[in-house]
CSV table of C-alpha atoms in Angstrom, one decimal:
chain,number,residue,atom,x,y,z
A,1266,LEU,CA,95.7,121.2,93.7
A,1267,LEU,CA,97.4,122.2,90.5
A,1268,TYR,CA,98.9,125.1,88.8
A,1269,GLU,CA,99.7,125.5,85.2
A,1270,ARG,CA,101.2,129.0,85.5
A,1271,HIS,CA,102.9,131.0,88.2
A,1272,GLY,CA,101.0,133.8,89.8
A,1273,GLU,CA,98.7,134.6,92.7
A,1274,PRO,CA,97.9,131.3,94.5
A,1275,ALA,CA,94.4,131.8,95.1
A,1276,ALA,CA,93.9,132.7,91.2
A,1277,VAL,CA,96.2,130.0,89.7
A,1278,VAL,CA,95.4,126.6,91.7
A,1279,GLN,CA,93.0,124.5,90.7
A,1280,LEU,CA,91.2,121.6,92.1
A,1281,LYS,CA,91.4,119.0,89.4
A,1282,ASP,CA,90.7,115.1,89.3
A,1283,LEU,CA,93.6,113.2,87.8
A,1284,LYS,CA,94.2,109.4,87.0
A,1285,VAL,CA,96.6,107.8,89.5
A,1286,PRO,CA,99.5,106.5,87.2
A,1287,LYS,CA,100.4,102.7,87.1
A,1288,LEU,CA,102.5,101.2,89.9
A,1289,GLY,CA,106.2,100.7,88.6
A,1290,ASP,CA,108.4,98.1,90.1
A,1291,CYS,CA,110.3,100.7,92.1
A,1292,ASP,CA,107.2,102.7,93.1
A,1293,VAL,CA,105.1,103.3,96.0
A,1294,HIS,CA,101.4,104.1,95.8
A,1295,VAL,CA,100.6,106.7,98.8
A,1296,LYS,CA,97.4,108.0,100.3
A,1297,MET,CA,98.0,111.4,101.6
A,1298,LEU,CA,96.7,112.2,104.9
A,1299,ALA,CA,97.6,115.8,105.8
A,1300,ALA,CA,99.9,118.6,104.4
A,1301,PRO,CA,100.6,122.1,105.6
A,1302,ILE,CA,100.8,125.4,103.4
A,1303,ASN,CA,104.2,127.0,104.1
A,1304,PRO,CA,106.0,130.3,102.7
A,1305,ALA,CA,107.9,128.0,100.4
A,1306,ASP,CA,105.0,126.7,98.5
A,1307,ILE,CA,103.2,130.3,98.1
A,1308,ASN,CA,106.7,131.4,96.7
A,1309,MET,CA,106.8,128.5,94.3
A,1310,ILE,CA,103.2,128.8,92.9
A,1311,GLN,CA,104.3,132.9,92.6
A,1312,GLY,CA,107.5,131.7,90.8
A,1313,THR,CA,110.0,133.4,93.2
A,1314,TYR,CA,111.3,130.5,94.7
A,1315,PRO,CA,115.2,129.4,93.8
A,1316,SER,CA,113.9,126.0,92.9
A,1317,LEU,CA,110.6,125.4,90.9
A,1318,PRO,CA,109.1,122.4,89.8
A,1319,PRO,CA,108.5,122.0,85.9
A,1320,LEU,CA,104.7,123.0,85.2
A,1321,PRO,CA,102.2,121.8,85.3
A,1322,ALA,CA,102.5,121.2,89.0
A,1323,VAL,CA,101.1,119.9,92.1
A,1324,GLY,CA,101.7,122.3,95.0
A,1325,GLY,CA,102.9,121.4,98.7
A,1326,ASN,CA,106.5,120.4,99.6
A,1327,GLU,CA,105.7,118.9,102.8
A,1328,GLY,CA,103.0,116.4,104.5
A,1329,VAL,CA,102.3,113.0,105.6
A,1330,GLY,CA,100.8,110.0,103.7
A,1331,GLN,CA,100.1,106.2,104.3
A,1332,VAL,CA,101.5,103.3,101.8
A,1333,LEU,CA,98.8,101.7,100.3
A,1334,GLU,CA,100.6,99.4,97.8
A,1335,VAL,CA,104.5,98.8,96.9
A,1336,GLY,CA,106.2,97.9,93.8
A,1337,ARG,CA,107.9,94.4,93.7
A,1338,CYS,CA,111.2,95.7,93.8
A,1339,VAL,CA,110.4,98.3,96.9
A,1340,ALA,CA,111.9,96.5,100.2
A,1341,ALA,CA,112.0,99.1,103.0
A,1342,LEU,CA,108.4,100.1,102.7
A,1343,LYS,CA,105.3,98.2,102.9
A,1344,PRO,CA,101.5,98.7,103.1
A,1345,GLY,CA,100.3,100.7,106.3
A,1346,ASP,CA,103.7,102.5,106.9
A,1347,TRP,CA,103.6,106.5,107.2
A,1348,VAL,CA,105.8,108.1,104.8
A,1349,ILE,CA,106.9,111.9,104.3
A,1350,PRO,CA,108.6,113.5,101.4
A,1351,ALA,CA,112.5,112.9,101.4
A,1352,ASN,CA,113.1,116.4,99.4
A,1353,ALA,CA,111.2,119.3,98.3
A,1354,GLY,CA,108.9,119.4,95.3
A,1355,LEU,CA,107.0,116.4,95.7
A,1356,GLY,CA,103.6,118.0,95.6
A,1357,THR,CA,101.9,116.7,98.5
A,1358,TRP,CA,98.7,118.6,97.9
A,1359,ARG,CA,96.4,115.6,96.5
A,1360,THR,CA,94.7,112.8,98.2
A,1361,ARG,CA,96.8,109.8,96.3
A,1362,GLY,CA,100.1,109.8,94.3
A,1363,VAL,CA,102.6,107.2,92.8
A,1364,PHE,CA,106.2,108.3,93.8
A,1365,PRO,CA,109.4,106.4,93.5
A,1366,GLU,CA,110.8,104.7,96.5
A,1367,GLU,CA,113.7,107.1,96.8
A,1368,MET,CA,111.6,110.0,97.2
A,1369,LEU,CA,110.0,109.2,100.3
A,1370,LEU,CA,111.2,108.5,104.0
A,1371,LYS,CA,109.4,106.4,106.5
A,1372,VAL,CA,108.3,107.7,109.8
A,1373,PRO,CA,106.8,106.3,112.6
A,1374,SER,CA,102.8,106.1,112.8
A,1375,ASP,CA,102.7,106.4,116.5
A,1376,ILE,CA,103.0,110.2,116.6
A,1377,PRO,CA,100.3,112.6,115.9
A,1378,VAL,CA,99.3,112.7,112.4
A,1379,LEU,CA,99.9,117.2,112.4
A,1380,CYS,CA,103.2,116.3,113.9
A,1381,ALA,CA,104.4,114.0,111.2
A,1382,ALA,CA,102.7,116.5,108.3
A,1383,THR,CA,104.8,119.3,109.5
A,1384,LEU,CA,108.0,117.2,110.2
A,1385,SER,CA,110.1,117.7,107.3
A,1386,VAL,CA,110.8,121.4,106.8
A,1387,ASN,CA,110.5,123.5,110.1
A,1388,PRO,CA,111.4,121.1,112.7
A,1389,CYS,CA,114.5,119.9,110.5
A,1390,THR,CA,115.4,123.6,109.7
A,1391,ALA,CA,115.4,124.5,113.4
A,1392,PHE,CA,117.3,121.3,114.5
A,1393,ARG,CA,120.2,121.9,111.8
A,1394,MET,CA,120.6,125.2,112.9
A,1395,LEU,CA,121.0,124.7,116.6
A,1396,ALA,CA,123.5,121.9,116.0
A,1397,ASP,CA,125.5,123.2,112.8
A,1398,PHE,CA,126.9,126.4,113.5
A,1399,GLU,CA,127.8,126.9,117.2
A,1400,SER,CA,128.5,124.0,119.6
A,1401,LEU,CA,125.8,125.2,122.3
A,1402,ALA,CA,125.8,123.5,125.8
A,1403,PRO,CA,123.3,123.7,128.5
A,1404,GLY,CA,122.7,127.3,129.8
A,1405,ASP,CA,123.8,128.9,126.3
A,1406,SER,CA,121.6,130.9,125.0
A,1407,VAL,CA,120.1,131.9,121.3
A,1408,ILE,CA,118.2,134.8,120.1
A,1409,GLN,CA,115.8,134.8,117.1
A,1410,ASN,CA,113.4,136.7,115.5
A,1411,ALA,CA,109.8,135.5,113.8
A,1412,ALA,CA,109.7,133.4,117.2
A,1413,ASN,CA,106.1,132.9,116.4
A,1414,SER,CA,107.0,131.3,113.1
A,1415,SER,CA,106.7,127.4,112.7
A,1416,VAL,CA,110.4,127.1,112.7
A,1417,GLY,CA,110.5,129.7,115.8
A,1418,GLN,CA,108.3,127.4,117.7
A,1419,ALA,CA,110.2,124.4,116.8
A,1420,VAL,CA,113.5,126.0,117.9
A,1421,ILE,CA,111.9,127.1,121.2
A,1422,GLN,CA,111.2,123.4,122.0
A,1423,ILE,CA,114.3,121.9,120.7
A,1424,ALA,CA,116.6,124.3,122.8
A,1425,ARG,CA,114.3,123.8,125.8
A,1426,ALA,CA,115.0,120.1,125.6
A,1427,SER,CA,118.8,120.6,125.2
A,1428,GLY,CA,118.8,123.0,128.1
A,1429,ILE,CA,119.5,126.0,126.0
A,1430,LYS,CA,117.9,129.5,126.8
A,1431,THR,CA,116.0,131.1,124.0
A,1432,ILE,CA,115.4,135.2,123.8
A,1433,ASN,CA,112.5,135.4,121.4
A,1434,VAL,CA,111.7,138.4,119.1
A,1435,VAL,CA,108.2,139.3,117.7
A,1436,ARG,CA,106.6,142.2,116.3
A,1437,ASP,CA,104.3,144.2,118.1
A,1438,ARG,CA,100.6,143.2,117.6
A,1439,PRO,CA,97.0,143.6,119.2
A,1440,ASP,CA,97.0,140.2,121.1
A,1441,LEU,CA,100.7,140.3,121.9
A,1442,PRO,CA,100.0,139.1,125.4
A,1443,LYS,CA,98.2,136.2,124.3
A,1444,LEU,CA,101.1,135.4,121.9
A,1445,MET,CA,103.7,135.8,124.5
A,1446,GLU,CA,101.9,133.5,127.0
A,1447,ARG,CA,101.8,130.8,124.0
A,1448,LEU,CA,105.6,131.1,123.5
A,1449,MET,CA,106.1,130.9,127.1
A,1450,ALA,CA,104.1,127.7,127.5
A,1451,LEU,CA,106.2,126.1,124.8
A,1452,GLY,CA,109.1,126.9,126.7
A,1453,ALA,CA,110.4,130.4,125.7
A,1454,ASP,CA,112.7,132.0,128.4
A,1455,HIS,CA,112.1,135.5,127.1
A,1456,VAL,CA,109.7,136.9,124.8
A,1457,VAL,CA,110.4,140.8,123.6
A,1458,THR,CA,109.1,142.9,120.8
A,1459,GLU,CA,111.3,144.2,118.1
A,1460,GLU,CA,111.1,147.9,119.8
A,1461,MET,CA,112.4,146.5,122.9
A,1462,LEU,CA,115.6,145.2,121.4
A,1463,ARG,CA,117.0,148.7,121.5
A,1464,LYS,CA,116.1,149.6,125.0
A,1465,PRO,CA,118.2,149.5,128.2
A,1466,GLU,CA,115.7,146.9,129.8
A,1467,MET,CA,117.7,144.1,127.5
A,1468,LYS,CA,120.5,144.4,130.0
A,1469,ASP,CA,118.2,142.8,132.6
A,1470,ILE,CA,117.8,139.7,130.5
A,1471,PHE,CA,121.4,139.3,130.5
A,1472,LYS,CA,121.6,139.4,134.4
A,1473,SER,CA,120.4,135.9,134.4
A,1474,ILE,CA,121.6,134.3,131.1
A,1475,PRO,CA,124.6,134.9,129.0
A,1476,LYS,CA,124.6,136.7,126.0
A,1477,PRO,CA,123.9,134.4,122.6
A,1478,ARG,CA,126.5,132.9,120.9
A,1479,LEU,CA,123.8,132.2,118.2
A,1480,ALA,CA,121.4,134.5,116.3
A,1481,LEU,CA,118.6,133.1,114.0
A,1482,ASN,CA,117.4,135.6,111.5
A,1483,CYS,CA,114.3,135.1,109.3
A,1484,ILE,CA,113.5,138.7,108.9
A,1485,GLY,CA,116.3,140.8,107.5
A,1486,GLY,CA,116.3,144.9,107.9
A,1487,LYS,CA,116.4,146.7,110.9
A,1488,SER,CA,115.2,143.6,112.8
A,1489,THR,CA,118.3,142.0,112.3
A,1490,THR,CA,120.9,144.8,113.1
A,1491,GLU,CA,119.1,145.3,116.3
A,1492,MET,CA,119.7,141.4,117.2
A,1493,LEU,CA,123.2,141.7,116.1
A,1494,ARG,CA,124.0,144.1,118.8
A,1495,HIS,CA,123.1,141.3,121.7
A,1496,LEU,CA,125.4,138.7,120.0
A,1497,GLN,CA,128.7,137.7,121.9
A,1498,PRO,CA,132.0,138.4,120.3
A,1499,LYS,CA,132.8,135.7,117.6
A,1500,GLY,CA,129.0,134.8,117.6
A,1501,THR,CA,127.1,133.6,114.7
A,1502,MET,CA,124.1,135.1,113.0
A,1503,VAL,CA,122.3,132.3,110.4
A,1504,THR,CA,119.8,133.9,108.2
A,1505,TYR,CA,117.0,131.5,107.0
A,1506,GLY,CA,114.4,133.8,105.7
A,1507,GLY,CA,113.9,137.4,104.4
A,1508,MET,CA,110.2,138.3,105.6
A,1509,ALA,CA,110.9,142.1,105.4
A,1510,LYS,CA,112.3,142.0,101.8
A,1511,GLN,CA,115.2,144.2,103.2
A,1512,PRO,CA,119.0,143.4,103.0
A,1513,LEU,CA,121.0,142.8,106.2
A,1514,MET,CA,122.6,146.1,107.6
A,1515,VAL,CA,125.6,145.3,109.5
A,1516,PRO,CA,127.9,147.8,111.3
A,1517,VAL,CA,131.5,147.5,110.2
A,1518,SER,CA,132.3,147.6,114.0
A,1519,ALA,CA,130.6,144.6,114.5
A,1520,PHE,CA,132.9,142.7,111.9
A,1521,ILE,CA,135.9,144.1,113.1
A,1522,PHE,CA,135.8,144.6,116.8
A,1523,ARG,CA,133.3,141.8,117.6
A,1524,ASP,CA,134.6,139.2,114.8
A,1525,LEU,CA,130.8,138.1,114.3
A,1526,ARG,CA,130.3,135.7,111.6
A,1527,LEU,CA,126.9,135.8,109.3
A,1528,ARG,CA,126.0,132.5,107.5
A,1529,GLY,CA,123.2,131.4,105.5
A,1530,PHE,CA,121.0,128.2,105.6
A,1531,TRP,CA,118.4,126.8,103.4
A,1532,MET,CA,117.2,123.1,104.2
A,1533,THR,CA,116.6,122.1,100.6
A,1534,GLN,CA,120.4,122.7,100.1
A,1535,TRP,CA,121.2,120.5,103.0
A,1536,ARG,CA,119.1,117.8,101.9
A,1537,LYS,CA,120.9,117.8,98.4
A,1538,ASP,CA,124.4,117.9,100.3
A,1539,HIS,CA,123.3,115.1,102.5
A,1540,ALA,CA,121.6,112.8,99.8
A,1541,GLN,CA,124.3,110.2,100.4
A,1542,ASP,CA,124.4,110.4,103.7
A,1543,GLN,CA,121.1,108.8,105.1
A,1544,GLU,CA,123.0,108.3,108.5
A,1545,SER,CA,122.8,111.8,109.1
A,1546,VAL,CA,119.0,112.2,107.8
A,1547,ALA,CA,118.0,109.0,109.9
A,1548,ALA,CA,119.7,110.5,113.0
A,1549,MET,CA,117.9,114.0,112.7
A,1550,MET,CA,114.6,112.2,112.1
A,1551,ASP,CA,115.0,109.9,115.1
A,1552,ALA,CA,116.1,112.7,117.4
A,1553,LEU,CA,113.0,114.7,116.5
A,1554,CYS,CA,110.4,111.7,116.6
A,1555,GLN,CA,112.0,110.8,120.2
A,1556,LEU,CA,111.1,114.8,121.1
A,1557,ILE,CA,107.5,114.4,119.5
A,1558,ARG,CA,107.0,111.4,121.3
A,1559,ARG,CA,108.1,112.6,124.9
A,1560,GLY,CA,105.7,115.4,124.5
A,1561,GLN,CA,108.6,118.3,123.9
A,1562,LEU,CA,108.0,119.0,120.3
A,1563,MET,CA,104.7,119.6,119.1
A,1564,ALA,CA,103.2,120.8,115.8
A,1565,PRO,CA,102.8,124.3,115.2
A,1566,ALA,CA,99.4,126.0,116.1
A,1567,CYS,CA,97.4,124.7,113.2
A,1568,THR,CA,94.0,125.5,111.4
A,1569,GLU,CA,92.8,122.1,109.7
A,1570,VAL,CA,90.9,122.8,106.5
A,1571,SER,CA,89.5,120.4,104.1
A,1572,LEU,CA,90.9,120.3,100.5
A,1573,GLN,CA,87.7,121.6,99.2
A,1574,ASP,CA,88.5,125.1,101.1
A,1575,TYR,CA,92.0,125.2,99.7
A,1576,ARG,CA,91.2,128.9,98.3
A,1577,ALA,CA,90.3,130.1,101.9
A,1578,ALA,CA,93.3,128.2,103.3
A,1579,LEU,CA,95.6,129.7,100.7
A,1580,GLU,CA,94.4,133.4,101.4
A,1581,ALA,CA,94.6,132.8,105.2
A,1582,SER,CA,98.2,131.7,104.8
A,1583,MET,CA,99.5,134.8,103.4
A,1584,LYS,CA,97.8,137.2,106.1
A,1585,PRO,CA,100.1,139.2,108.4
A,1586,PHE,CA,100.5,138.1,112.0
A,1587,VAL,CA,98.7,134.7,111.6
A,1588,SER,CA,100.4,132.5,114.1
A,1589,SER,CA,98.2,129.5,112.8
A,1590,LYS,CA,99.6,127.2,109.9
A,1591,GLN,CA,96.8,126.1,107.7
A,1592,ILE,CA,96.8,122.0,107.0
A,1593,LEU,CA,95.0,120.6,104.1
A,1594,LEU,CA,93.5,117.3,105.3
A,1595,LEU,CA,93.1,114.8,102.7
């Protein structure tokens, strides 16, 4: 799926037949199996993302493929292995591709294909945010907005496996009870709406669990200000998205009297910073694959779509209140 200019995805993305390039000595020929449509993919096509591939570009930053053939200098991969992108910008919305070996990470082929296809962005983001900003122990709590997003679903499950409680904020919607039920089934301890954040009932939640030391923000605007009220003094809020397209409003008192910290996180930058630190990357991937094998981390709710139906999938991925991720089966 190729785009030659930036613009609205359904208008600029086209399905094209291209020749597979010749296999170089350090290259790997991959048959793609499945690739999701993420918000960052859409932003890249629109031209609004901070890092953009040169045009024309193949869409998709995430997915899983199977190795068909390797160049004669490739040591770490062999035919039959499953691989995912090592970095953003690989262009995963294709049936086949030839990539340099260092652009791929091997993953176990005994995990479900949808888990592997959605592994490199959202679960990694959730894992790093839970690990890198506050040293959380079993019994501690975390609060997050956009809890039904793919990152939100991963946060709930990874926290649950570590004994960390989650308070999950979602927007009010027609099928709210159904959504709450789904998040509770994933292991959420509490699910509240944005409106509830400013109601006295929030105090009841903190009778049974401590106030959070960590808040994860994907929205911005009012939602963020309301979440901040519930953070412990010296707590940290990590912003990794801005769905409301509004700035963060922080009361001065939150800084002075409660000494709250505001941080940002971008998985792409983390990967760049750790490009030479393969141990950290391997340890994270290993921990996530272990959780998947034990049934403690599932793929997000997915709708599987054939490559031919890509336009409908692109449009569906941009609708509000859709809790299901579009996955292209290749």
